[in-house]
Short mmCIF file of C-alpha atoms and ligand atoms in Angstrom, two decimals:
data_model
loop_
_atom_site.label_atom_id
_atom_site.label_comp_id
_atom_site.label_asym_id
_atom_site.label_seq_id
_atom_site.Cartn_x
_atom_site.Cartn_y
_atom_site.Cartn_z
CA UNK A 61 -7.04 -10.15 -32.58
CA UNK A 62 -9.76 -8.50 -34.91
CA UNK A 63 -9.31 -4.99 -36.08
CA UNK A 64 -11.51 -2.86 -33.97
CA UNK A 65 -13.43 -1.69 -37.60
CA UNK A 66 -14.74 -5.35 -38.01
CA UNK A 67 -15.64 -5.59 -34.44
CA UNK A 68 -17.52 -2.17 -34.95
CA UNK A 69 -19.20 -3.34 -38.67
CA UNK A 70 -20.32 -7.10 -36.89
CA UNK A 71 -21.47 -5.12 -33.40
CA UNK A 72 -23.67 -2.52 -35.55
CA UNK A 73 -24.66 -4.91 -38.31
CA UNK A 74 -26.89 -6.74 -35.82
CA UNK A 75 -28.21 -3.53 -33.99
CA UNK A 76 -31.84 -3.93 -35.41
CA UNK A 77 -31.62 -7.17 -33.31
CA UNK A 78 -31.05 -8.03 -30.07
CA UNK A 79 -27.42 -5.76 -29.15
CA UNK A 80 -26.29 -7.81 -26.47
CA UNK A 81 -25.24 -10.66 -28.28
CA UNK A 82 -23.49 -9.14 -30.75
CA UNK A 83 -21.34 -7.58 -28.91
CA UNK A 84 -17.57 -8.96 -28.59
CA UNK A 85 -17.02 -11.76 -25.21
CA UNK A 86 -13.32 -10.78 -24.97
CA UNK A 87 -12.55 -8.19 -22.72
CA UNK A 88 -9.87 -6.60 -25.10
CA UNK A 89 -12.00 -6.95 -28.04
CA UNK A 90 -15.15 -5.28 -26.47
CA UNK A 91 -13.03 -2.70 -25.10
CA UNK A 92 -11.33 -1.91 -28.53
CA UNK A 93 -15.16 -1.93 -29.60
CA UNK A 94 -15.90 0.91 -27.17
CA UNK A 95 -13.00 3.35 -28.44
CA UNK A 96 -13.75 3.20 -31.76
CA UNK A 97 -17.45 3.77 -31.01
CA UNK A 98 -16.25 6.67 -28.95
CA UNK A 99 -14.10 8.13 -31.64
CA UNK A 100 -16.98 7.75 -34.49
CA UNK A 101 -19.54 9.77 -31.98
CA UNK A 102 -16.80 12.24 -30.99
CA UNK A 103 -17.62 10.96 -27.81
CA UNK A 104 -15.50 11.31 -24.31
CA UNK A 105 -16.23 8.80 -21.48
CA UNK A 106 -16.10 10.58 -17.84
CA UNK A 107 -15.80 8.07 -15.04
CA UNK A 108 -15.94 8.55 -11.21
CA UNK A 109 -13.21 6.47 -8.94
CA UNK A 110 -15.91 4.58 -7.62
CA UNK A 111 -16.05 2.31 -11.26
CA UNK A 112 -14.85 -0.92 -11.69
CA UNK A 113 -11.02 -1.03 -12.42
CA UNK A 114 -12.16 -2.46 -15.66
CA UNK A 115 -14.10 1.17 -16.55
CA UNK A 116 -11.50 3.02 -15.00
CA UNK A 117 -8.66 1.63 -17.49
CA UNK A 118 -10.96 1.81 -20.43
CA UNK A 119 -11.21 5.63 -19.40
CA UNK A 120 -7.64 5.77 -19.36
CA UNK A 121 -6.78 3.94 -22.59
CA UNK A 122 -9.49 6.34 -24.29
CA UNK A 123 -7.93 9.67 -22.57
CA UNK A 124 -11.16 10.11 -21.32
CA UNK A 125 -11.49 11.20 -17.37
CA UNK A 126 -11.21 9.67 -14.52
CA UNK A 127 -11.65 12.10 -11.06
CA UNK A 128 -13.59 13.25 -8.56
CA UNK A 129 -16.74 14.58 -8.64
CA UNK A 130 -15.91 18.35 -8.98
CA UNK A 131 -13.42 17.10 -11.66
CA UNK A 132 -16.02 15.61 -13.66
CA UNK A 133 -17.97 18.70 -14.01
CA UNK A 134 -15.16 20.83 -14.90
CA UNK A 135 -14.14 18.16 -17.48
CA UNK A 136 -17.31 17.62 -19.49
CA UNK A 137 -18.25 21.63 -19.64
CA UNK A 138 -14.05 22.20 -20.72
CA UNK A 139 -14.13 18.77 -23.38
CA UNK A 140 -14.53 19.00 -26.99
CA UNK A 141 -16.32 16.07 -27.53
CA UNK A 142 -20.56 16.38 -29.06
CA UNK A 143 -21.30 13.79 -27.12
CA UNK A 144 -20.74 12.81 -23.13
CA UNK A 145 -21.08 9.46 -21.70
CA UNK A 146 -20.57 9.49 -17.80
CA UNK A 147 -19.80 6.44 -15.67
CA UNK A 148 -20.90 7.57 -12.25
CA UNK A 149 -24.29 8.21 -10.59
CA UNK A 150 -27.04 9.78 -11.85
CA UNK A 151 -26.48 13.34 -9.96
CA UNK A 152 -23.32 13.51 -11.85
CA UNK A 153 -24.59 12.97 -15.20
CA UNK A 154 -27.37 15.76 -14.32
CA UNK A 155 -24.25 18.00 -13.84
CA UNK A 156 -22.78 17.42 -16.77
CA UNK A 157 -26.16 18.21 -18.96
CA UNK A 158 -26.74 21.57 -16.29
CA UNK A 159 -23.05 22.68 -17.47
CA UNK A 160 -23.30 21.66 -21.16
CA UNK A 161 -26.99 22.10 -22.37
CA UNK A 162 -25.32 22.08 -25.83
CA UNK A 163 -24.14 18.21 -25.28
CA UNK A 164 -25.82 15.03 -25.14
CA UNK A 165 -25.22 13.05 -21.74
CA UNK A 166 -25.20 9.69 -22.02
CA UNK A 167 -25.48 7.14 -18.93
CA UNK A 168 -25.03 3.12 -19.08
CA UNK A 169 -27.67 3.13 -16.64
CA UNK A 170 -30.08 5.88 -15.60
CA UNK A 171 -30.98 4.06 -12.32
CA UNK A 172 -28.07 4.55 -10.72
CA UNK A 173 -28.64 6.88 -8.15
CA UNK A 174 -27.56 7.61 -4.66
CA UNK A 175 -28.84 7.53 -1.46
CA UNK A 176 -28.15 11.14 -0.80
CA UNK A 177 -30.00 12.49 -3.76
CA UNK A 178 -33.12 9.86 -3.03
CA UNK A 179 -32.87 10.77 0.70
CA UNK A 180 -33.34 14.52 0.05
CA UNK A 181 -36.97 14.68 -1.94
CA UNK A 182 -37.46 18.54 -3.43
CA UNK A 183 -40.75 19.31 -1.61
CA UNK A 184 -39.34 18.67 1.99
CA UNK A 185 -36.25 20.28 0.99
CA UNK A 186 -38.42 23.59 -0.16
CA UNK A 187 -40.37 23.17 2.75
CA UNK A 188 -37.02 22.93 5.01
CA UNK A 189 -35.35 25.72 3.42
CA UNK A 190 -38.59 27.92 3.25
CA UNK A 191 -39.14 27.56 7.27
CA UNK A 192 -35.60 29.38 7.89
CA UNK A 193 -35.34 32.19 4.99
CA UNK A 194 -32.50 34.34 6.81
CA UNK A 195 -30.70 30.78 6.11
CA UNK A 196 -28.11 30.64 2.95
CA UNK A 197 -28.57 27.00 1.37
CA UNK A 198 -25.76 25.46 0.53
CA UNK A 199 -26.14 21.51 -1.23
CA UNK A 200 -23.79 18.93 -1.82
CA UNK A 201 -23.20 18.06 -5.67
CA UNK A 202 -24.80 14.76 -5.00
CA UNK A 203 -28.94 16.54 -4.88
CA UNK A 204 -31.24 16.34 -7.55
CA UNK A 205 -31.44 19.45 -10.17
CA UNK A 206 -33.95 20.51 -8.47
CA UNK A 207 -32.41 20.59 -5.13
CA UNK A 208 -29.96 22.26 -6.67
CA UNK A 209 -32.18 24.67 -8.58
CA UNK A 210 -33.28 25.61 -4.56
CA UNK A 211 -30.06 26.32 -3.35
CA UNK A 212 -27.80 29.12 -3.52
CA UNK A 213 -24.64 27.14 -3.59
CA UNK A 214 -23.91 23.66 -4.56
CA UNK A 215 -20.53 22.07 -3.42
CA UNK A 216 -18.60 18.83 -3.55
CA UNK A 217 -16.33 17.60 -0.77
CA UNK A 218 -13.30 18.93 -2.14
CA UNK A 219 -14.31 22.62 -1.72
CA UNK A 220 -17.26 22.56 0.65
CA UNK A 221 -14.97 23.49 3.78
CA UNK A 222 -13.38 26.82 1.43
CA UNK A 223 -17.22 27.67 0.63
CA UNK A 224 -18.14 27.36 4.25
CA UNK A 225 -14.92 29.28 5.41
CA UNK A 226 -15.91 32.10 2.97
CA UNK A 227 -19.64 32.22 3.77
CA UNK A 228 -18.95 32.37 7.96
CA UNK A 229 -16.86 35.43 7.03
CA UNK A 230 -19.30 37.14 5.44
CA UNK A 231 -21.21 36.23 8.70
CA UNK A 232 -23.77 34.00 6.75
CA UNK A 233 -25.92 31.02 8.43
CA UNK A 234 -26.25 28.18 6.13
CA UNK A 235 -28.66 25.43 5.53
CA UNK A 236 -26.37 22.31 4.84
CA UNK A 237 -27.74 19.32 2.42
CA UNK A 238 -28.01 16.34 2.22
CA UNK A 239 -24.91 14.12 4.16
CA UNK A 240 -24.92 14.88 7.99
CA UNK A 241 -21.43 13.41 8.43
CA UNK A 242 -19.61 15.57 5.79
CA UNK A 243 -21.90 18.57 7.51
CA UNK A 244 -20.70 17.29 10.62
CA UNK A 245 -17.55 17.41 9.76
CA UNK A 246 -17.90 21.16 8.07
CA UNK A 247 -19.15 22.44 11.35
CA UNK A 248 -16.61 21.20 13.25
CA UNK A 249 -13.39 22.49 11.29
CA UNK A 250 -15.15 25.62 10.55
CA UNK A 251 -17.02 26.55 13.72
CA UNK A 252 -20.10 27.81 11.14
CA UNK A 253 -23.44 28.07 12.19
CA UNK A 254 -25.44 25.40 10.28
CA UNK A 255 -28.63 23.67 9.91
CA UNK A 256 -28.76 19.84 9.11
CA UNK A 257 -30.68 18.05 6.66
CA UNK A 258 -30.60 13.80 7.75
CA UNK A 259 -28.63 12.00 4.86
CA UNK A 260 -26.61 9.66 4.97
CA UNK A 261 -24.02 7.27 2.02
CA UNK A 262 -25.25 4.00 2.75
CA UNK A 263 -21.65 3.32 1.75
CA UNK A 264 -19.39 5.57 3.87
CA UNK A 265 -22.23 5.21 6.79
CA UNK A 266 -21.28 1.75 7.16
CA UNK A 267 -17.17 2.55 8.28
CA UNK A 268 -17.33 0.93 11.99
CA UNK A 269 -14.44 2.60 14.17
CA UNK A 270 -13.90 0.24 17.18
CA UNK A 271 -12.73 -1.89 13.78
CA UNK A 272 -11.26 0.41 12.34
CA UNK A 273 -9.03 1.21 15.58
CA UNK A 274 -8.16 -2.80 15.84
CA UNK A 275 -6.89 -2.67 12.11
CA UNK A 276 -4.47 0.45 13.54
CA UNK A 277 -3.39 -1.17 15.97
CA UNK A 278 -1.97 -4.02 13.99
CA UNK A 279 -0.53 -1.42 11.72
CA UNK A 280 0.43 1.33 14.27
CA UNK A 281 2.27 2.86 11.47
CA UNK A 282 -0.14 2.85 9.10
CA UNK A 283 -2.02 6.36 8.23
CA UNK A 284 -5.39 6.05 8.29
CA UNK A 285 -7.43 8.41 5.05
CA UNK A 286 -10.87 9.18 5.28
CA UNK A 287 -13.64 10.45 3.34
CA UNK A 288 -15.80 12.97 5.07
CA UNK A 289 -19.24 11.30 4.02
CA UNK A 290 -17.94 8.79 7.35
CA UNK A 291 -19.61 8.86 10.66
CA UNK A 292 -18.12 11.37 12.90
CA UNK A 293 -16.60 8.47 15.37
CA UNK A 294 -14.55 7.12 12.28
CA UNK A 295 -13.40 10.54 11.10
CA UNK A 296 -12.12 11.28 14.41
CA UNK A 297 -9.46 8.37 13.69
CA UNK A 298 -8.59 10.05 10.54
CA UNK A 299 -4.68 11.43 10.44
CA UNK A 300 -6.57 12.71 6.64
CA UNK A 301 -9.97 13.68 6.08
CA UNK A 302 -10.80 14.98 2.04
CA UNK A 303 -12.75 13.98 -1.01
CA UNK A 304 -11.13 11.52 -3.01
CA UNK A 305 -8.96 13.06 -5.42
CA UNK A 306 -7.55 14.79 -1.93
CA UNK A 307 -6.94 11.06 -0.55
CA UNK A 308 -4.83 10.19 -3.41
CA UNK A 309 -2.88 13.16 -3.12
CA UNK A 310 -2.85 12.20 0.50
CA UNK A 311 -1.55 9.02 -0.42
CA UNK A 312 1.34 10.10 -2.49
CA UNK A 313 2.63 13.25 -0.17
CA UNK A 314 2.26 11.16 3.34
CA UNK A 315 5.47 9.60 4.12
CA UNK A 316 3.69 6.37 5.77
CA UNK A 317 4.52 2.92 4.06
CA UNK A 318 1.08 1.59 4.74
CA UNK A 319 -2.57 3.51 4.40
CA UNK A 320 -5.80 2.16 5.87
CA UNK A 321 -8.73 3.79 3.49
CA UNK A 322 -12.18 4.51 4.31
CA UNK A 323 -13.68 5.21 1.25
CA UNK A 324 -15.30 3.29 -1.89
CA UNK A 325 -13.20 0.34 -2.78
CA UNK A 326 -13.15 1.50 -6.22
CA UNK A 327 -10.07 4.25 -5.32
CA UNK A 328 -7.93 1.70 -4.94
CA UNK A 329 -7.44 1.48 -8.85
CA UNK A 330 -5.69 4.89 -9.02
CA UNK A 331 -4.33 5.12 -5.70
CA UNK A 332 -2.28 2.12 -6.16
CA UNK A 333 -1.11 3.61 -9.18
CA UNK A 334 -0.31 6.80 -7.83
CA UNK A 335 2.16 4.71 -4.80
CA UNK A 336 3.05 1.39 -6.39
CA UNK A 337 5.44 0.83 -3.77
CA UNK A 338 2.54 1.11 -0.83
CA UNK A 339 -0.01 -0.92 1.32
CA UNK A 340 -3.02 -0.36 1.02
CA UNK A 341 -5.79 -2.04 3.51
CA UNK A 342 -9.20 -1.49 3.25
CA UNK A 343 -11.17 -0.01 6.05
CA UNK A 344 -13.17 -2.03 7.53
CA UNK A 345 -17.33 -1.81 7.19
CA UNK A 346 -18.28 -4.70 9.31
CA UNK A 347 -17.34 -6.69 13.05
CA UNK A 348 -16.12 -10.36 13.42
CA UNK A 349 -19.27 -11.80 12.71
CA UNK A 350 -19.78 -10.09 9.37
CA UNK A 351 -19.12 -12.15 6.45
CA UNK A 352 -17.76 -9.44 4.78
CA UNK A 353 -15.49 -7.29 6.48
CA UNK A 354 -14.62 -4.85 3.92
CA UNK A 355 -17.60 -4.10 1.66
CA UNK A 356 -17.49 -0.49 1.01
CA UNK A 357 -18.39 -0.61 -2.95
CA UNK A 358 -21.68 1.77 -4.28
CA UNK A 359 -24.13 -0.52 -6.13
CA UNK A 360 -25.20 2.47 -8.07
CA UNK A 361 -21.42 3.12 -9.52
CA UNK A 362 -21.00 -0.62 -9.78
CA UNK A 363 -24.17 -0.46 -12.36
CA UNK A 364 -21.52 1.07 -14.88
CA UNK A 365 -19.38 -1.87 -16.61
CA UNK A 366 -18.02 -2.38 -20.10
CA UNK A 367 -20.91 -3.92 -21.75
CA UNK A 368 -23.63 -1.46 -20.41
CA UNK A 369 -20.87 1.72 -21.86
CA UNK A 370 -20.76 -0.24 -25.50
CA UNK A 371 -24.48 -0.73 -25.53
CA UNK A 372 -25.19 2.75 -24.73
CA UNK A 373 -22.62 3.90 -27.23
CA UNK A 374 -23.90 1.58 -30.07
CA UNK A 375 -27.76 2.14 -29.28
CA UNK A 376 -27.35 6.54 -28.51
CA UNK A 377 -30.83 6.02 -27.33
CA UNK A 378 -33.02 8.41 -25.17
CA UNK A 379 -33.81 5.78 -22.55
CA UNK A 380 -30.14 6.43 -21.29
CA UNK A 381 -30.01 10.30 -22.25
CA UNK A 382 -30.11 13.29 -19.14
CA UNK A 383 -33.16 15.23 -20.17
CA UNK A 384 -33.46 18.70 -17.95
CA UNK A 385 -36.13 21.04 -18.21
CA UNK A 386 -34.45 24.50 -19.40
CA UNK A 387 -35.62 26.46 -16.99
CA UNK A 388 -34.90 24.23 -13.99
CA UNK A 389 -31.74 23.74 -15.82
CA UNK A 390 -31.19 27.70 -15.63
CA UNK A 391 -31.77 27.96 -11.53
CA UNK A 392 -29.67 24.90 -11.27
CA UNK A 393 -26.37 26.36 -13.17
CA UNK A 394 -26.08 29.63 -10.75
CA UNK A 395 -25.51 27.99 -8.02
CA UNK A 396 -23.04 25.13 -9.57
CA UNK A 397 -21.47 27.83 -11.74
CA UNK A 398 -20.72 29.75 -8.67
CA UNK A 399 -18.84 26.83 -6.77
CA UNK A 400 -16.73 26.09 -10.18
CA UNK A 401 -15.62 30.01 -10.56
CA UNK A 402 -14.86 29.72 -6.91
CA UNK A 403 -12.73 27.30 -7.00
CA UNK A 404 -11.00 28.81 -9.73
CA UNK A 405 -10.46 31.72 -7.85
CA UNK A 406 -8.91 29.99 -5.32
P1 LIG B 159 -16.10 13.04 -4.44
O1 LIG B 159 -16.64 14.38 -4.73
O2 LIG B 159 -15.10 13.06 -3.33
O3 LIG B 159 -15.62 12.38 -5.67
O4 LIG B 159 -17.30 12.15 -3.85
C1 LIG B 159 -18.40 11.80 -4.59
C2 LIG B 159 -19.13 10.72 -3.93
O5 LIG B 159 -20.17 10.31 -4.36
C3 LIG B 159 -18.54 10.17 -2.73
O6 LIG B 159 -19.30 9.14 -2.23
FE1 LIG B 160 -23.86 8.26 -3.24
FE2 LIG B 160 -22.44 7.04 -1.42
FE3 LIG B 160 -22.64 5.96 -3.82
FE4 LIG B 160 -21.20 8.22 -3.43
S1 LIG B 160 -20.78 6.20 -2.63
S2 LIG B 160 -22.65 7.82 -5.06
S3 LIG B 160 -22.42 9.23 -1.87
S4 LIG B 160 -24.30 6.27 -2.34
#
């Protein structure tokens, strides 16, 4: 095996040229490639649960971060590192640059977005949220900066239903953005008053629960986890409903052998880490006919692998840098900064 410094002098000698072929074709030796590049740039790599496995053990093997979203924003504004490269979706590398002007964010891929940011466009939104101004806006983390920069809260699933609690005390009706299901879902635990905005996860969306209810009953011991982003009909199934660092502390506390998850395949990675000694099925997303049956797996996270985190590293370049306009930036940090002292208060 080649010392990761030679790997590092051949990968950077040829970086005039064309990058992509001079980077290492053994796994091992392109991921040894990728921590030293991340040491030299006092870099830290921040990766959602949604990455490959492959991304996920790099993270690991760097002591970088792997976690949910929430987790992810805590972790890049707490981190020492100059410089932050996030595998996840675009919204969450905005996050990161909102919560750490003073850092550079680095993506693999830029275009890796998500159908709730893209399916809530900032001049309906205004429009939406100007139309009912006795309303208090409250946005899911996955919304552009700008939709954030509109709200007065932001929230990710694993405190959205504590938010929500805490604003229907204070007697407050709220404007809920962008996913229907997980506002569905809100309503329904917390009894609040709420308006919906129509988004969807073109992932979660697709969780089909006559399926789903087959699966359990060939497992009728099984527990079945869900992630609210699922339709209503499949949540309803759920014996566990949270985000997904709740599901795999769902998975380790339940006392069930076997756990049918409806959520991003990607989880599996650290779930089945967290209970080696479990099953795990996979929920499923489509009928008989379907040629796949279990395809829940987010193109945009999948757009993160090795060789698009040692090209970013190696090249630092602005085409894959989080740019936000300071002042946008500003409007868009009150609201997230509220949700993460929040939760800290909790
Ligand atoms: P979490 O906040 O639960 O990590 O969810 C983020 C996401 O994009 C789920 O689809
Ligand atoms: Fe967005 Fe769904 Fe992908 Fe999560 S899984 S990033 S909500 S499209």
């Amino acid at each position: 095996m080649l010392p990761s410094s030679i790997l590092l002098q051949r990968a950077l000698k040829n970086s005039a040229g064309d990058l992509c072929h001079s980077l290492p074709e053994k796994q091992h030796e392109l991921t040894d490639l990728i921590k030293s590049l991340l040491k030299k740039n006092n870099a830290t790599l921040i990766s959602h649960y949604y990455t490959s496995a492959d991304v996920q053990r790099l993270t690991d093997e760097s002591n970088g971060c792997i976690s949910d979203s929430l987790e992810m924003a805590r972790y890049g504004q707490d981190c020492d590192a100059e410089l932050l490269i996030v595998a996840g979706v675009r919204f969450m590398g905005e996050t990161a640059k909102i919560l750490s002007p003073e850092k550079r964010v680095l993506m693999p891929d830029l275009n890796a977005t998500c159908s709730l940011d893209t399916g809530c466009p900032i001049e309906e939104f205004t429009a939406f949220c100007d139309a009912h101004p006795d309303y208090t806006v409250v946005v899911y983390a996955n919304t552009s900066a700008a939709v954030k920069a509109r709200s007065d809260w932001v929230v990710t699933s694993s405190i959205a239903l504590e938010v929500v609690e805490h604003l229907t005390a204070l007697g407050k009706k709220i404007i809920w953005a962008p996913d229907k299901h997980l506002g569905h879902y809100i309503q329904q635990t917390t009894g609040a008053e709420m308006l919906m905005w129509n988004g969807s996860c073109i992932v979660h969306d697709e969780f089909k629960a006559h399926e789903l209810e087959k699966l359990k009953n060939i497992y009728p011991d099984a527990a079945i986890l869900v992630h609210p982003e699922s339709p209503a009909a499949v949540v309803k199934l759920a014996d566990f409903v949270g985000s997904t660092s709740a599901l795999i502390k769902a998975a380790k506390t339940r006392s069930e052998t076997t756990l049918i998850v409806a959520t991003d395949k990607g989880i599996f990675y650290k779930m089945q880490q967290a209970v080696p000694d479990k099953i795990l099925l996979e929920a499923p997303t489509g009928g008989t006919s379907a040629t796949c049956k279990s395809c829940a797996m987010c193109p945009w996270m999948a757009m993160n692998d090795l060789q698009s985190i040692a090209l970013t590293l190696m090249e630092r370049s602005t085409d894959k840098e989080i740019f936000i306009n300071e002042s946008l930036r500003k409007k868009a940090l009150y609201p997230l900064q509220r949700m993460l002292d929040f939760s800290a208060s909790l």
